mmCIF file of C-alpha atoms in Angstrom:
data_model
loop_
_atom_site.group_PDB
_atom_site.id
_atom_site.type_symbol
_atom_site.label_atom_id
_atom_site.label_comp_id
_atom_site.label_asym_id
_atom_site.label_seq_id
_atom_site.Cartn_x
_atom_site.Cartn_y
_atom_site.Cartn_z
ATOM 1 C CA MET A 288 -8.291 -13.521 -18.316
ATOM 2 C CA ALA A 289 -4.894 -12.278 -19.539
ATOM 3 C CA SER A 290 -5.696 -12.998 -23.208
ATOM 4 C CA GLU A 291 -8.967 -11.078 -22.855
ATOM 5 C CA ILE A 292 -7.286 -7.807 -21.807
ATOM 6 C CA LYS A 293 -4.684 -8.180 -24.546
ATOM 7 C CA ASP A 294 -7.471 -8.448 -27.170
ATOM 8 C CA ILE A 295 -8.926 -5.050 -26.240
ATOM 9 C CA PRO A 296 -7.693 -2.228 -28.520
ATOM 10 C CA LEU A 297 -5.437 0.444 -27.050
ATOM 11 C CA ASP A 298 -7.153 3.645 -25.819
ATOM 12 C CA SER A 299 -10.380 1.718 -25.169
ATOM 13 C CA SER A 300 -12.209 2.747 -22.006
ATOM 14 C CA VAL A 301 -12.507 -0.256 -19.687
ATOM 15 C CA THR A 302 -13.658 -1.130 -16.211
ATOM 16 C CA VAL A 303 -11.326 -3.681 -14.649
ATOM 17 C CA LYS A 304 -12.143 -5.491 -11.423
ATOM 18 C CA THR A 305 -9.174 -7.090 -9.688
ATOM 19 C CA LYS A 306 -9.243 -10.298 -7.665
ATOM 20 C CA GLY A 307 -8.719 -8.065 -4.625
ATOM 21 C CA GLY A 308 -12.014 -6.288 -5.344
ATOM 22 C CA GLN A 309 -10.539 -3.003 -6.609
ATOM 23 C CA VAL A 310 -12.482 -1.418 -9.503
ATOM 24 C CA ILE A 311 -10.432 0.612 -11.993
ATOM 25 C CA LYS A 312 -12.150 2.725 -14.669
ATOM 26 C CA GLN A 313 -9.482 3.922 -17.081
ATOM 27 C CA GLN A 314 -8.239 3.629 -20.652
ATOM 28 C CA LYS A 315 -5.952 0.859 -21.865
ATOM 29 C CA TYR A 316 -2.552 2.437 -22.473
ATOM 30 C CA CYS A 317 -0.339 -0.429 -23.590
ATOM 31 C CA ASN A 318 -0.107 -4.204 -23.612
ATOM 32 C CA GLY A 319 1.820 -6.360 -21.218
ATOM 33 C CA ILE A 320 5.277 -5.836 -19.988
ATOM 34 C CA ASP A 321 6.068 -9.091 -18.181
ATOM 35 C CA GLY A 322 2.357 -9.986 -17.955
ATOM 36 C CA CYS A 323 1.146 -6.505 -16.998
ATOM 37 C CA THR A 324 -1.271 -4.082 -18.612
ATOM 38 C CA VAL A 325 -0.911 -0.326 -18.237
ATOM 39 C CA LEU A 326 -4.110 1.699 -17.827
ATOM 40 C CA HIS A 327 -4.283 5.487 -17.736
ATOM 41 C CA LYS A 328 -6.634 8.339 -16.938
ATOM 42 C CA PRO A 329 -5.944 11.851 -18.271
ATOM 43 C CA GLY A 330 -4.676 14.315 -15.680
ATOM 44 C CA ALA A 331 -5.202 18.046 -15.214
ATOM 45 C CA ASN A 332 -3.365 18.872 -18.450
ATOM 46 C CA ARG A 333 -1.860 17.047 -21.421
ATOM 47 C CA PHE A 334 1.465 16.566 -19.613
ATOM 48 C CA HIS A 335 -0.030 14.675 -16.660
ATOM 49 C CA MET A 336 -1.821 11.371 -16.432
ATOM 50 C CA ASN A 337 -2.610 8.835 -13.748
ATOM 51 C CA ILE A 338 -1.146 5.444 -14.606
ATOM 52 C CA THR A 339 -2.213 2.121 -13.108
ATOM 53 C CA LEU A 340 -0.151 -1.021 -13.640
ATOM 54 C CA VAL A 341 -2.239 -4.198 -13.358
ATOM 55 C CA LYS A 342 -0.776 -7.684 -13.429
ATOM 56 C CA ASP A 343 -2.901 -9.639 -15.904
ATOM 57 C CA GLU A 344 -3.147 -12.635 -13.557
ATOM 58 C CA PHE A 345 -4.879 -10.457 -10.910
ATOM 59 C CA ILE A 346 -7.657 -9.301 -13.245
ATOM 60 C CA ASP A 347 -10.953 -10.854 -12.195
ATOM 61 C CA SER A 348 -13.270 -9.301 -14.784
ATOM 62 C CA ILE A 349 -13.405 -6.700 -17.524
ATOM 63 C CA SER A 350 -16.574 -4.781 -18.382
ATOM 64 C CA ASP A 351 -17.848 -1.594 -20.009
ATOM 65 C CA VAL A 352 -15.406 -1.825 -22.927
ATOM 66 C CA LYS A 353 -15.775 1.206 -25.192
ATOM 67 C CA GLU A 354 -13.456 1.258 -28.186
ATOM 68 C CA PRO A 355 -11.918 4.623 -29.080
ATOM 69 C CA SER A 356 -13.478 6.821 -31.727
ATOM 70 C CA GLY A 357 -11.328 8.424 -34.398
ATOM 71 C CA LEU A 358 -7.647 7.515 -34.417
ATOM 72 C CA SER A 359 -7.217 3.912 -33.334
ATOM 73 C CA GLY A 360 -5.004 3.209 -30.376
ATOM 74 C CA GLU A 361 -3.232 0.626 -32.537
ATOM 75 C CA ASP A 362 -1.926 3.503 -34.694
ATOM 76 C CA TYR A 363 -0.084 4.993 -31.738
ATOM 77 C CA ILE A 364 1.789 2.754 -29.352
ATOM 78 C CA PRO A 365 3.337 4.747 -26.526
ATOM 79 C CA VAL A 366 6.815 3.936 -25.296
ATOM 80 C CA VAL A 367 7.017 2.501 -21.800
ATOM 81 C CA ASP A 368 10.405 1.967 -20.193
ATOM 82 C CA PRO A 369 10.391 -1.612 -18.817
ATOM 83 C CA GLU A 370 13.137 -0.903 -16.265
ATOM 84 C CA ARG A 371 11.309 2.109 -14.868
ATOM 85 C CA THR A 372 8.087 0.100 -14.777
ATOM 86 C CA LYS A 373 9.791 -2.713 -12.820
ATOM 87 C CA LEU A 374 11.288 -0.150 -10.438
ATOM 88 C CA ARG A 375 7.872 1.441 -9.811
ATOM 89 C CA GLU A 376 6.325 -1.982 -9.296
ATOM 90 C CA SER A 377 8.973 -3.076 -6.775
ATOM 91 C CA LYS A 378 8.598 0.234 -4.912
ATOM 92 C CA ALA A 379 4.798 -0.195 -4.782
ATOM 93 C CA VAL A 380 5.147 -3.798 -3.551
ATOM 94 C CA ARG A 381 7.680 -2.718 -0.911
ATOM 95 C CA ASN A 382 5.376 0.094 0.298
ATOM 96 C CA ALA A 383 2.395 -2.266 0.377
ATOM 97 C CA GLN A 384 4.408 -4.732 2.494
ATOM 98 C CA ILE A 385 5.415 -1.960 4.910
ATOM 99 C CA GLU A 386 1.760 -0.949 5.288
ATOM 100 C CA ALA A 387 0.677 -4.588 5.721
ATOM 101 C CA ASP A 388 3.287 -5.094 8.465
ATOM 102 C CA LYS A 389 1.619 -2.309 10.456
ATOM 103 C CA ILE A 390 -1.527 -4.399 10.854
ATOM 104 C CA GLY A 391 -1.413 -6.663 13.893
ATOM 105 C CA GLU A 392 -2.712 -10.205 13.525
ATOM 106 C CA GLY A 393 -5.223 -11.319 16.116
ATOM 107 C CA VAL A 394 -5.090 -8.067 18.095
ATOM 108 C CA SER A 395 -7.994 -6.013 19.376
ATOM 109 C CA GLU A 396 -9.178 -2.814 17.744
ATOM 110 C CA GLU A 397 -7.864 -0.908 20.767
ATOM 111 C CA ALA A 398 -4.420 -2.497 20.338
ATOM 112 C CA GLN A 399 -4.334 -1.510 16.676
ATOM 113 C CA CYS A 400 -5.359 2.065 17.562
ATOM 114 C CA ILE A 401 -2.568 2.263 20.150
ATOM 115 C CA PHE A 402 -0.061 0.910 17.620
ATOM 116 C CA ASN A 403 -1.223 3.401 14.960
ATOM 117 C CA ALA A 404 -0.953 6.311 17.402
ATOM 118 C CA LEU A 405 2.515 5.295 18.639
ATOM 119 C CA SER A 406 3.847 4.642 15.138
ATOM 120 C CA LYS A 407 3.070 8.217 14.084
ATOM 121 C CA THR A 408 5.921 9.472 16.265
ATOM 122 C CA LEU A 409 8.003 6.392 17.103
ATOM 123 C CA PRO A 410 9.179 3.487 14.934
ATOM 124 C CA CYS A 411 7.069 0.464 15.905
ATOM 125 C CA ARG A 412 6.509 -3.097 14.739
ATOM 126 C CA TRP A 413 4.476 -6.072 15.849
ATOM 127 C CA ARG A 414 6.007 -9.170 17.463
ATOM 128 C CA GLY A 415 3.038 -11.472 17.763
ATOM 129 C CA LYS A 416 0.553 -9.502 19.872
ATOM 130 C CA ASN A 417 3.255 -7.318 21.460
ATOM 131 C CA ILE A 418 4.323 -3.904 20.206
ATOM 132 C CA ILE A 419 8.065 -3.290 19.851
ATOM 133 C CA VAL A 420 8.961 0.403 20.034
ATOM 134 C CA LEU A 421 12.350 1.728 18.872
ATOM 135 C CA GLU A 422 13.651 -1.870 19.085
ATOM 136 C CA GLU A 423 14.147 -0.991 22.769
ATOM 137 C CA VAL A 424 10.775 -1.393 24.518
ATOM 138 C CA GLU A 425 8.143 -4.112 24.359
ATOM 139 C CA ILE A 426 4.513 -3.392 25.241
ATOM 140 C CA ALA A 427 2.474 -6.488 26.101
ATOM 141 C CA GLU A 428 -1.308 -6.884 26.321
ATOM 142 C CA PRO A 429 -3.361 -5.038 27.530
ATOM 143 C CA TYR A 430 -0.980 -2.247 26.413
ATOM 144 C CA ARG A 431 -0.902 -0.153 29.587
ATOM 145 C CA VAL A 432 2.032 1.881 30.896
ATOM 146 C CA GLU A 433 2.861 -0.867 33.416
ATOM 147 C CA ASP A 434 3.004 -3.416 30.553
ATOM 148 C CA CYS A 435 6.096 -1.724 29.062
ATOM 149 C CA LYS A 436 9.430 -3.447 29.574
ATOM 150 C CA SER A 437 12.874 -2.603 28.332
ATOM 151 C CA LEU A 438 14.470 -5.128 25.992
ATOM 152 C CA HIS A 439 17.928 -4.117 27.229
ATOM 153 C CA ALA A 440 18.755 -4.350 30.926
ATOM 154 C CA GLY A 441 19.877 -1.187 32.660
ATOM 155 C CA ASP A 442 18.508 1.268 30.071
ATOM 156 C CA SER A 443 15.284 2.759 31.391
ATOM 157 C CA THR A 444 15.521 6.182 29.673
ATOM 158 C CA VAL A 445 13.829 5.011 26.488
ATOM 159 C CA GLN A 446 11.300 2.988 28.472
ATOM 160 C CA VAL A 447 10.277 6.071 30.478
ATOM 161 C CA ARG A 448 9.856 8.074 27.246
ATOM 162 C CA VAL A 449 7.733 5.343 25.618
ATOM 163 C CA GLN A 450 5.613 5.087 28.779
ATOM 164 C CA LYS A 451 4.940 8.843 28.655
ATOM 165 C CA VAL A 452 3.944 8.713 24.993
ATOM 166 C CA LEU A 453 1.792 5.612 25.600
ATOM 167 C CA ASP A 454 0.064 7.270 28.553
ATOM 168 C CA GLU A 455 -0.751 10.377 26.481
ATOM 169 C CA GLU A 456 -2.002 8.312 23.538
ATOM 170 C CA ARG A 457 -4.227 6.199 25.802
ATOM 171 C CA LYS A 458 -5.720 9.419 27.223
ATOM 172 C CA LYS A 459 -6.476 10.662 23.706
ATOM 173 C CA LEU A 460 -8.127 7.355 22.793
ATOM 174 C CA SER A 461 -10.324 7.339 25.920
#
């Protein structure tokens, strides 16, 4: 698939479907930087544009290719800073991993709702099916106030606070 996207002239309108199912309708901006293709969509004015970086190996299909009219995209090759592109990619991957870590594996919808509500105000993470709050309190299934336990003996202040927040969030969800 990678050779196919590289054969499309710059500034051509394309519809790209990724292996993840995402559909992107934009113009081809430039050819691969480390196996990537940059697509763009004009923004509100000539100084703004929305840029999408797609790894060629994740492209599932390409359709609706419309070559540019007038000045060929091959006549103008925009400059893309590879270091800045790599930095943006690593930031996007890091943010995607943070978001993915917020999704509990094998937990109920109610558990995920409780986690989402708690994580809006308190730092939380999953440990198996248990929710760890502030690295101080663990909430086990079925995620009630009485299922909270402190991870550090003798420190119940944080546990009491987490129990209050949990109780309020459970009331909102009911």
